[in-house]
mmCIF file of C-alpha atoms in Angstrom:
data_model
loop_
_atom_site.group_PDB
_atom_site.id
_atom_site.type_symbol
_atom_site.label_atom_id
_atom_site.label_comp_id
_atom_site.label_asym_id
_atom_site.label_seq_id
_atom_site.Cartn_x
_atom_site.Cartn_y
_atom_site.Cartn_z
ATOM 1 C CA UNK A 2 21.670 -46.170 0.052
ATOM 2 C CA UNK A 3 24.509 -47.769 -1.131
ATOM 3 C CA UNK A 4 24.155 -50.440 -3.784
ATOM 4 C CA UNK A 5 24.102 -54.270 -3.070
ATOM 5 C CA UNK A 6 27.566 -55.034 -5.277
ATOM 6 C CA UNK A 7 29.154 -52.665 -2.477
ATOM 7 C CA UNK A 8 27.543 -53.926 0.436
ATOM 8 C CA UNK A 9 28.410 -57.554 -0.375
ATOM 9 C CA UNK A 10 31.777 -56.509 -1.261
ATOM 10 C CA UNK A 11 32.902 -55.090 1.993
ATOM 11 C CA UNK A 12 31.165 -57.834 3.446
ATOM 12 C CA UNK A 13 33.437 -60.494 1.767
ATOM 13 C CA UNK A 14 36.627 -58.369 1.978
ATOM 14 C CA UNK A 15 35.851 -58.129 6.042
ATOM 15 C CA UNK A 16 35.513 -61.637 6.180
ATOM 16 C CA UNK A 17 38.634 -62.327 4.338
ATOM 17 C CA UNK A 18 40.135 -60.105 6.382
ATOM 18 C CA UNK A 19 38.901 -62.053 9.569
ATOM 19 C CA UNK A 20 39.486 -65.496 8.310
ATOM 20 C CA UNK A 21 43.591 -63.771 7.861
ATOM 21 C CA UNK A 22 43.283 -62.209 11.100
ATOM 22 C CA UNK A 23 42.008 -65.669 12.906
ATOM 23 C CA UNK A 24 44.645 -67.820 11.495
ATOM 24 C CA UNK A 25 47.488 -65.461 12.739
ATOM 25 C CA UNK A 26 45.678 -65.664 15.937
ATOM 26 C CA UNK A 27 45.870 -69.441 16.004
ATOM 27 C CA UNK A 28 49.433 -69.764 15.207
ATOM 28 C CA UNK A 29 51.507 -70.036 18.401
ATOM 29 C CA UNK A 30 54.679 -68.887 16.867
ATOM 30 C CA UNK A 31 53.369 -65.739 15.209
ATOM 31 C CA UNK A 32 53.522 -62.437 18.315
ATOM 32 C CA UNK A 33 50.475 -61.003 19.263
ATOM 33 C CA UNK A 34 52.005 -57.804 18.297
ATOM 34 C CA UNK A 35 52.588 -59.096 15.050
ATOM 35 C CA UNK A 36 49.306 -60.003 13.993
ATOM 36 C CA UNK A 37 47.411 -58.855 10.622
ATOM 37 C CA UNK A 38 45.329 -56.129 11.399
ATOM 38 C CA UNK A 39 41.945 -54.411 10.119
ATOM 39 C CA UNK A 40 40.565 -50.903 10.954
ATOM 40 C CA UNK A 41 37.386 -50.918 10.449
ATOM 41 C CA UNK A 42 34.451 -48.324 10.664
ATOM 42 C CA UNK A 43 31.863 -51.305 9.617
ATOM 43 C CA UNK A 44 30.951 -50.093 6.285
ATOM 44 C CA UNK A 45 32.923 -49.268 2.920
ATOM 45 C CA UNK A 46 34.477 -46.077 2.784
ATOM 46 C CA UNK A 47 34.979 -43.449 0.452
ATOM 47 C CA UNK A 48 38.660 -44.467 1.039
ATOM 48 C CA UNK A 49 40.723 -47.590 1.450
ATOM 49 C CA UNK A 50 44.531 -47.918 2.174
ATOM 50 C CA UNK A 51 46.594 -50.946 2.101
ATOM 51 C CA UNK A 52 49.546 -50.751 4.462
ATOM 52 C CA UNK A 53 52.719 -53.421 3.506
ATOM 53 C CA UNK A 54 55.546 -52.994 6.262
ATOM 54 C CA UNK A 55 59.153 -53.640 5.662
ATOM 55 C CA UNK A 56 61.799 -56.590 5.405
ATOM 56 C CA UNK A 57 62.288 -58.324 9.242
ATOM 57 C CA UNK A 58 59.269 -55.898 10.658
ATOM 58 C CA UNK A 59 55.315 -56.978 10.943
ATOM 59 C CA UNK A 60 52.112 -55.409 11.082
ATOM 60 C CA UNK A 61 52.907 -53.067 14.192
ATOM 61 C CA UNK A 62 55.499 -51.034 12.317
ATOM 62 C CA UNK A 63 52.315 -49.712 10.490
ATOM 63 C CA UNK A 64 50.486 -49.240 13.850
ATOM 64 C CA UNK A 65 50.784 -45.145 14.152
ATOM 65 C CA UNK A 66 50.033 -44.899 10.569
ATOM 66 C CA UNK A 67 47.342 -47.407 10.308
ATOM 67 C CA UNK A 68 45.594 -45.387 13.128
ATOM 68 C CA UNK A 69 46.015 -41.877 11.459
ATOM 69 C CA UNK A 70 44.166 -42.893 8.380
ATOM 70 C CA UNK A 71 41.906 -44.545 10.564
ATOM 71 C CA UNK A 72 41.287 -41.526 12.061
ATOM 72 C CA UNK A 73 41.010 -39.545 8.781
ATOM 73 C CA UNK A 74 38.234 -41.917 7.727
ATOM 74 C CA UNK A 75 40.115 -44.105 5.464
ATOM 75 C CA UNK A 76 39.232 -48.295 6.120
ATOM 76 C CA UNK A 77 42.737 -49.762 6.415
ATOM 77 C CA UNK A 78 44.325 -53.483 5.862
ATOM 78 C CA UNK A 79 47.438 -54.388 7.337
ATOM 79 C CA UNK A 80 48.749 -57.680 6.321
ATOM 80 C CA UNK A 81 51.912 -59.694 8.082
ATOM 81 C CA UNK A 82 54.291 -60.628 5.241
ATOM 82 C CA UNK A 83 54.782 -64.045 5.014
ATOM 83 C CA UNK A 84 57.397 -65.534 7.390
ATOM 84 C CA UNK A 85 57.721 -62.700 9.347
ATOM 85 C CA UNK A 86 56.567 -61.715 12.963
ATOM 86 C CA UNK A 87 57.508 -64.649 14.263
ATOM 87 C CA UNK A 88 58.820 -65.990 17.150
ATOM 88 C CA UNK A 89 61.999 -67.856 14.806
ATOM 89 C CA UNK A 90 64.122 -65.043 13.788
ATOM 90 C CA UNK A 91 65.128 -66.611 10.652
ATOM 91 C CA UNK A 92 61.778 -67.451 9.574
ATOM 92 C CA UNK A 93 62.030 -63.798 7.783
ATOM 93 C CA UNK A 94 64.800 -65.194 5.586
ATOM 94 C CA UNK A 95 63.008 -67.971 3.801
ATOM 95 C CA UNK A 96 60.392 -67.211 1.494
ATOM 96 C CA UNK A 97 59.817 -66.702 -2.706
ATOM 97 C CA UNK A 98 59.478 -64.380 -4.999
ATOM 98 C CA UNK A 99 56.181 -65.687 -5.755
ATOM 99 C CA UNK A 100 54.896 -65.451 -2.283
ATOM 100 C CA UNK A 101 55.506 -62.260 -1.919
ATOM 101 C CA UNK A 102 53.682 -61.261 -5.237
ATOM 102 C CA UNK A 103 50.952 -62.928 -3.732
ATOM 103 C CA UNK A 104 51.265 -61.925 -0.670
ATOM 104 C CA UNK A 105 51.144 -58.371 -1.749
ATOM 105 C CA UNK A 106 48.197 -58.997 -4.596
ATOM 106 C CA UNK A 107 45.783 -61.025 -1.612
ATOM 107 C CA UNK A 108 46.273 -57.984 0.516
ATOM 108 C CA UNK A 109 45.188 -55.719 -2.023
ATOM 109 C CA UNK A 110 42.082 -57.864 -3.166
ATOM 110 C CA UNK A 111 40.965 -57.657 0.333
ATOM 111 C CA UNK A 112 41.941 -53.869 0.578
ATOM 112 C CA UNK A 113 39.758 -53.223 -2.740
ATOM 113 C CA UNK A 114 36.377 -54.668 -0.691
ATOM 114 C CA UNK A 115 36.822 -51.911 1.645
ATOM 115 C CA UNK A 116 36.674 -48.431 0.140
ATOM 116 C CA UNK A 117 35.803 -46.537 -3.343
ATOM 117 C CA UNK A 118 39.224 -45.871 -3.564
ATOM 118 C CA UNK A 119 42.077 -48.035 -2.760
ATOM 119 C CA UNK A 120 45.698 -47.019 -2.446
ATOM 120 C CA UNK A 121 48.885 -48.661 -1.327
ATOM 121 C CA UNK A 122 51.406 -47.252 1.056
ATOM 122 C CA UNK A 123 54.922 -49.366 1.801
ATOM 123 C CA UNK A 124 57.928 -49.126 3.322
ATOM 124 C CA UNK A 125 61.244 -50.277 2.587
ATOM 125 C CA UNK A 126 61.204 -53.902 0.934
ATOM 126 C CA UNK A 127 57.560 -53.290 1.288
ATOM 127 C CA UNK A 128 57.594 -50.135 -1.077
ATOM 128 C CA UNK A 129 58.670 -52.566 -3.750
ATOM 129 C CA UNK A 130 55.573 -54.626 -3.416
ATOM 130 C CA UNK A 131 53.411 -51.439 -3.270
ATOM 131 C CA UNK A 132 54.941 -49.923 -6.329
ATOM 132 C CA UNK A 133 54.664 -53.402 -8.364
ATOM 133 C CA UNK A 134 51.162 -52.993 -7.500
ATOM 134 C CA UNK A 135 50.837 -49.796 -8.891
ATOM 135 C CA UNK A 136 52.307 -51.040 -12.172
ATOM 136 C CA UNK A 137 50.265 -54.532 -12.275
ATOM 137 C CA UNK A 138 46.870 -54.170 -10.365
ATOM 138 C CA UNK A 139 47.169 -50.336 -11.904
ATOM 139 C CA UNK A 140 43.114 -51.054 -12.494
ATOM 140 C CA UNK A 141 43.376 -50.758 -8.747
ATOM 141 C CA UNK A 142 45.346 -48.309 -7.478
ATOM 142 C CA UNK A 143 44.981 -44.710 -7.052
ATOM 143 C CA UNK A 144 47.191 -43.894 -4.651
ATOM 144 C CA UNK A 145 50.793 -44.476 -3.744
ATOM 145 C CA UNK A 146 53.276 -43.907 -0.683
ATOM 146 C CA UNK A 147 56.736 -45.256 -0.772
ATOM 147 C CA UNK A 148 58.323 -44.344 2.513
ATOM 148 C CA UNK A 149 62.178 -45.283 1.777
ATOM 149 C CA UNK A 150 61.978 -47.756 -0.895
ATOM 150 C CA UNK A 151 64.574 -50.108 -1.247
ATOM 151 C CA UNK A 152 64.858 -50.831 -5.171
ATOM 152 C CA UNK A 153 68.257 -51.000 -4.488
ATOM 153 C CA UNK A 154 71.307 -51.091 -1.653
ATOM 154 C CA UNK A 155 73.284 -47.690 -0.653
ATOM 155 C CA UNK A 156 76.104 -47.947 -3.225
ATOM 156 C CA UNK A 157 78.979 -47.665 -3.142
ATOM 157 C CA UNK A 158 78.225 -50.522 -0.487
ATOM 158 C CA UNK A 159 77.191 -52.736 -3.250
ATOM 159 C CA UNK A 160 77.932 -52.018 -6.737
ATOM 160 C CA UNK A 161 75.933 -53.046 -9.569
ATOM 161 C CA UNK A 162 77.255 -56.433 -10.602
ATOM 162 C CA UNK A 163 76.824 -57.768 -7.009
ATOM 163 C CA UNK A 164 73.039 -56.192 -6.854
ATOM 164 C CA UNK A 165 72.389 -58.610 -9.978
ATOM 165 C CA UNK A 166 74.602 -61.576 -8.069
ATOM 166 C CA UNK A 167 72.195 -61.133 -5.297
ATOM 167 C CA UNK A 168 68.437 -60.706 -7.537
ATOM 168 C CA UNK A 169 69.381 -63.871 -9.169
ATOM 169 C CA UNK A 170 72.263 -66.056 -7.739
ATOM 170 C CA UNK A 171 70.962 -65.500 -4.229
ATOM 171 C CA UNK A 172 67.654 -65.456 -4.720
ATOM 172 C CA UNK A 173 66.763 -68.369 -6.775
ATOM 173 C CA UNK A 174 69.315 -70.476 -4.158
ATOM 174 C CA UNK A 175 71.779 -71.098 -6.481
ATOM 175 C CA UNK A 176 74.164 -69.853 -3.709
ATOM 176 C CA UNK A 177 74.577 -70.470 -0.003
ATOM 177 C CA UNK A 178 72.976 -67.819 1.838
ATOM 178 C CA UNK A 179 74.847 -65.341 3.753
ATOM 179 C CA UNK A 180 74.270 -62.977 6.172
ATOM 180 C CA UNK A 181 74.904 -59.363 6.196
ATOM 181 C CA UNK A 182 76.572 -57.234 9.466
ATOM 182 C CA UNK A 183 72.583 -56.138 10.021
ATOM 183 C CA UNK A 184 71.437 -59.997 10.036
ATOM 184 C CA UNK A 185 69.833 -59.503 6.634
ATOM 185 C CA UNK A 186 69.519 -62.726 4.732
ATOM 186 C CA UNK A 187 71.130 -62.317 1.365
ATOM 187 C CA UNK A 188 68.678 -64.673 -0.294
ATOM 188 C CA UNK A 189 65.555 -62.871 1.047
ATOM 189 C CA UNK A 190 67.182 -59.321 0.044
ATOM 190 C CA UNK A 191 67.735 -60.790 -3.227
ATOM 191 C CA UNK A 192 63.956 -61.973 -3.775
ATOM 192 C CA UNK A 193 62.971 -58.259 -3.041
ATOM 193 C CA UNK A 194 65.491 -57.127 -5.149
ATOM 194 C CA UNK A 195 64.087 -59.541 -8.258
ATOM 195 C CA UNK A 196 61.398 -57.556 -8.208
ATOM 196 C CA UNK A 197 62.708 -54.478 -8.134
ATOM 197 C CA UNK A 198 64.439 -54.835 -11.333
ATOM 198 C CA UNK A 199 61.435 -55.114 -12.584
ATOM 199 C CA UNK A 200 60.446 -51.909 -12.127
ATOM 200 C CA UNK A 201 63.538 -50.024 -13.604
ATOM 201 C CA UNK A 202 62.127 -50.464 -16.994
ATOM 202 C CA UNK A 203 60.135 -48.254 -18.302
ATOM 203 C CA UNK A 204 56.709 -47.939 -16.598
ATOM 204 C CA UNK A 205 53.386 -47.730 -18.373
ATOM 205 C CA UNK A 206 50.617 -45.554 -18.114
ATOM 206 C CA UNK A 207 48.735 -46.293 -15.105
ATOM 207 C CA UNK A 208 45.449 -45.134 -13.660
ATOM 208 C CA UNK A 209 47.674 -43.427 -10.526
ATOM 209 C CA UNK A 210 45.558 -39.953 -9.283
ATOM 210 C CA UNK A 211 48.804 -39.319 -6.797
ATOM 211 C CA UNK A 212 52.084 -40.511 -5.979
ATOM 212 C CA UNK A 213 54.568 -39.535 -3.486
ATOM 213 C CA UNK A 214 57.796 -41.187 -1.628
ATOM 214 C CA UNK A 215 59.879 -39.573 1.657
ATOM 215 C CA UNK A 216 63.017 -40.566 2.265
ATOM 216 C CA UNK A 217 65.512 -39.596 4.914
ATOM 217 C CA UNK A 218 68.986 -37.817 4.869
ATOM 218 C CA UNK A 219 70.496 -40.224 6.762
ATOM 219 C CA UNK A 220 69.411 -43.148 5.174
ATOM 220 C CA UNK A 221 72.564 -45.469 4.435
ATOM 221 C CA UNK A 222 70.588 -48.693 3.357
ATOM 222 C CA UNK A 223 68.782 -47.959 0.187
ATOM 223 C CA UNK A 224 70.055 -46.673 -3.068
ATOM 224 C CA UNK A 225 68.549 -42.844 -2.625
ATOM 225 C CA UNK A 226 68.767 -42.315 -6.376
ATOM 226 C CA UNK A 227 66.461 -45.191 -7.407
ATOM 227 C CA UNK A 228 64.404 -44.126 -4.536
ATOM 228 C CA UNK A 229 63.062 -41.218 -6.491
ATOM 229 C CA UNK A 230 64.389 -41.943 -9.854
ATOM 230 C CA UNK A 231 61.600 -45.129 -9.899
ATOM 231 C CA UNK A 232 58.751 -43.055 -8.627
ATOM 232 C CA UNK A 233 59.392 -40.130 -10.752
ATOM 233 C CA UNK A 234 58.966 -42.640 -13.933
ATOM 234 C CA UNK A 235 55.508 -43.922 -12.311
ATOM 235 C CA UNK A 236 54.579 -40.778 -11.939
ATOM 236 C CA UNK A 237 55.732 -39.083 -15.796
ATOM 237 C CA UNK A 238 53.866 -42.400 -17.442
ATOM 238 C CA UNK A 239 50.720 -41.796 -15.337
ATOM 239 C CA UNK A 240 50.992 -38.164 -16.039
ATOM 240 C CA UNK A 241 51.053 -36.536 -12.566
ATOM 241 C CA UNK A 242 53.599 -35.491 -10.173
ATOM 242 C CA UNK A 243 55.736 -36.899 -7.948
ATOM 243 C CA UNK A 244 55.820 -35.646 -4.162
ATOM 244 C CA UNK A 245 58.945 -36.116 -2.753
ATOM 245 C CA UNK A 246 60.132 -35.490 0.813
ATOM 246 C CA UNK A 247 63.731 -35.346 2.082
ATOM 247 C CA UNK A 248 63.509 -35.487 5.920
ATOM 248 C CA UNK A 249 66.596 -33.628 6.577
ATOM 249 C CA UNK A 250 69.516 -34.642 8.902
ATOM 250 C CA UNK A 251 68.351 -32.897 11.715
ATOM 251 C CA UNK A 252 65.734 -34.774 12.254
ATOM 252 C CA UNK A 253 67.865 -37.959 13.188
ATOM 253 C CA UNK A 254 65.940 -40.198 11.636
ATOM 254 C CA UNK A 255 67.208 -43.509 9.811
ATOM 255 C CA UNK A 256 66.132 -46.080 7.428
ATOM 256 C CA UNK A 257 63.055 -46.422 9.160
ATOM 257 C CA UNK A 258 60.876 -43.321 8.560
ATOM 258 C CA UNK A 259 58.403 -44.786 10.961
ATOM 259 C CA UNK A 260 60.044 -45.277 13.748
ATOM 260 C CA UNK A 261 58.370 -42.194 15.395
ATOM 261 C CA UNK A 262 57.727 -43.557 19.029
ATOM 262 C CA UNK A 263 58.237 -41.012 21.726
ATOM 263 C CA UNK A 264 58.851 -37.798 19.246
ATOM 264 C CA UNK A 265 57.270 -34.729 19.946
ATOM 265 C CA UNK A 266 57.174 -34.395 16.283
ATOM 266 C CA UNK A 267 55.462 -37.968 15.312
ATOM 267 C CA UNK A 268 51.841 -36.384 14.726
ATOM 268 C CA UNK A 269 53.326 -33.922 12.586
ATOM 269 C CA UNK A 270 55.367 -36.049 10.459
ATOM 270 C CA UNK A 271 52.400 -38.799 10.266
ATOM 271 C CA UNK A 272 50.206 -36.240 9.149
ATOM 272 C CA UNK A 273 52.991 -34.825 6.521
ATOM 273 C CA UNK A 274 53.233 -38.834 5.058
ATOM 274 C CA UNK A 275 49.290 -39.045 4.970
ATOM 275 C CA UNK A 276 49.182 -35.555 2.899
ATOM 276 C CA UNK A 277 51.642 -36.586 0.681
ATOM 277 C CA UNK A 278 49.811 -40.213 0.164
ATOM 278 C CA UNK A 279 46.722 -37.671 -0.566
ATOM 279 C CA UNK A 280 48.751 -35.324 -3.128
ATOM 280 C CA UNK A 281 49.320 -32.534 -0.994
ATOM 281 C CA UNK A 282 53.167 -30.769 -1.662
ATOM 282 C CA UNK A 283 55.075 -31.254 1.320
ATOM 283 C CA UNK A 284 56.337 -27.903 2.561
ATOM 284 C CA UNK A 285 59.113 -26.228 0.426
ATOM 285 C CA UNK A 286 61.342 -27.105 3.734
ATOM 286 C CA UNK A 287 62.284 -30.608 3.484
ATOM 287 C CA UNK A 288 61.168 -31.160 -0.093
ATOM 288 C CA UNK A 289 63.639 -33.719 -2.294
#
């Protein structure tokens, strides 16, 4: 029997959860599709996963995912960034730095309700959130998948000097915003990227049992050096290894190491992402 502490827990997390869920409903301008999302199996698991999707995406780039650890029996929390899954396609641009710390610290408040233990998996922009998580809830979480991080552009595209231009000129409005040939907003790039130099210091020890990133050959928008470089840190502080995996060019996949939809291959490579999240090797083939 499981004690009361847990019971009431989960209880409150679910309802948090719903209360999230409810408002997204109610809002006319957020998509269906978009909505924050809970997988439930109406009790608190051994395991918990918070899933925080990427920069101009929502809740349903996490869908295939969400439903493998579902599956696996992990209880999983998918959040919609703020601003984003809307029907306004520059709603995505505006924002703060401090909403998205929030953003990111809510989510895992309700994510810690719902298992014994609670790990964070995020893409892109969203790997920055789920890796200052690691380093400031590291009470938290145990677990950590960073599927392309972007701590930083694909140089040469953008050298140094304009990466700190855009984490504080940009960010704090101090400049116009601009927008880049993908329709990025050079403000909200520069929030993300705020926080990202945060985390090139040196880490401290955290309570981390596994962390692991995957990245793709063909990736031309993040900085593939401080895409391991930052994880392999986390991971010497907390005194573990890193898991790295370096989908090769074959493959033909992009930035987005989720976009899976329609490939023979997409159970395999979801199940290769949820091993690594668990601190399984990936295969020699592949490895970074």
């Amino acid at each position: 029997m499981r004690p009361l502490d847990d019971i009431s827990f989960f209880a409150m997390a679910v309802q948090a959860a719903s209360a999230v869920v409810a408002a997204d409903t109610a809002d006319a301008a957020v998509r269906p599709e978009s909505r924050s999302a809970l997988l439930s199996h109406g009790d608190r698991t051994a395991r918990a996963v918070l899933l925080l999707h990427g920069y101009t995406h929502g809740p349903q780039q996490m869908d295939a995912l969400a439903r493998d650890f579902h599956a696996r029996g992990y209880n999983v929390w998918i959040p919609r960034m703020p601003n984003h899954g809307t029907n306004d396609p520059q709603a995505s641009h505006r924002g703060s730095v401090r909403g998205l710390i929030s953003y990111a610290s809510k989510g895992l408040d309700i994510a810690a309700g719902l298992g014994d233990e609670i790990g964070v998996v995020g893409i892109s922009a969203g790997g920055i959130l789920a890796a200052w998580l690691a380093q400031h809830r590291d009470d938290v979480v145990r677990r950590l998948l960073l599927l392309s991080p972007f701590f930083g552009p694909a140089s040469p595209k953008l050298p140094g000097p304009a990466v700190r231009l855009l984490s504080f000129g940009y960010a704090r409005g101090l400049l116009p915003d601009r927008r880049t040939s993908r329709g990025y907003s050079l403000a909200a790039v520069g929030r993300y990227l705020s926080i990202a130099q945060t985390l090139r210091t040196p880490p401290r020890p955290s309570g981390l049992r596994s962390i692991a990133m995957a990245i793709s050959s063909l990736d031309d928008v993040v900085d593939t050096g401080a895409a391991t470089s930052i994880p392999r840190r986390m991971a010497e502080a907390a005194g573990i290894p890193l898991h790295a995996l370096a989908l090769p060019e074959a493959l033909g996949i992009g930035h987005n190491t989720l976009a899976l939809a329609g490939r023979p291959d997409a159970g395999e490579l979801l199940s290769r992402y949820v091993r690594l999240y668990e601190g399984v090797a990936a295969a020699s083939r592949g490895d970074a």
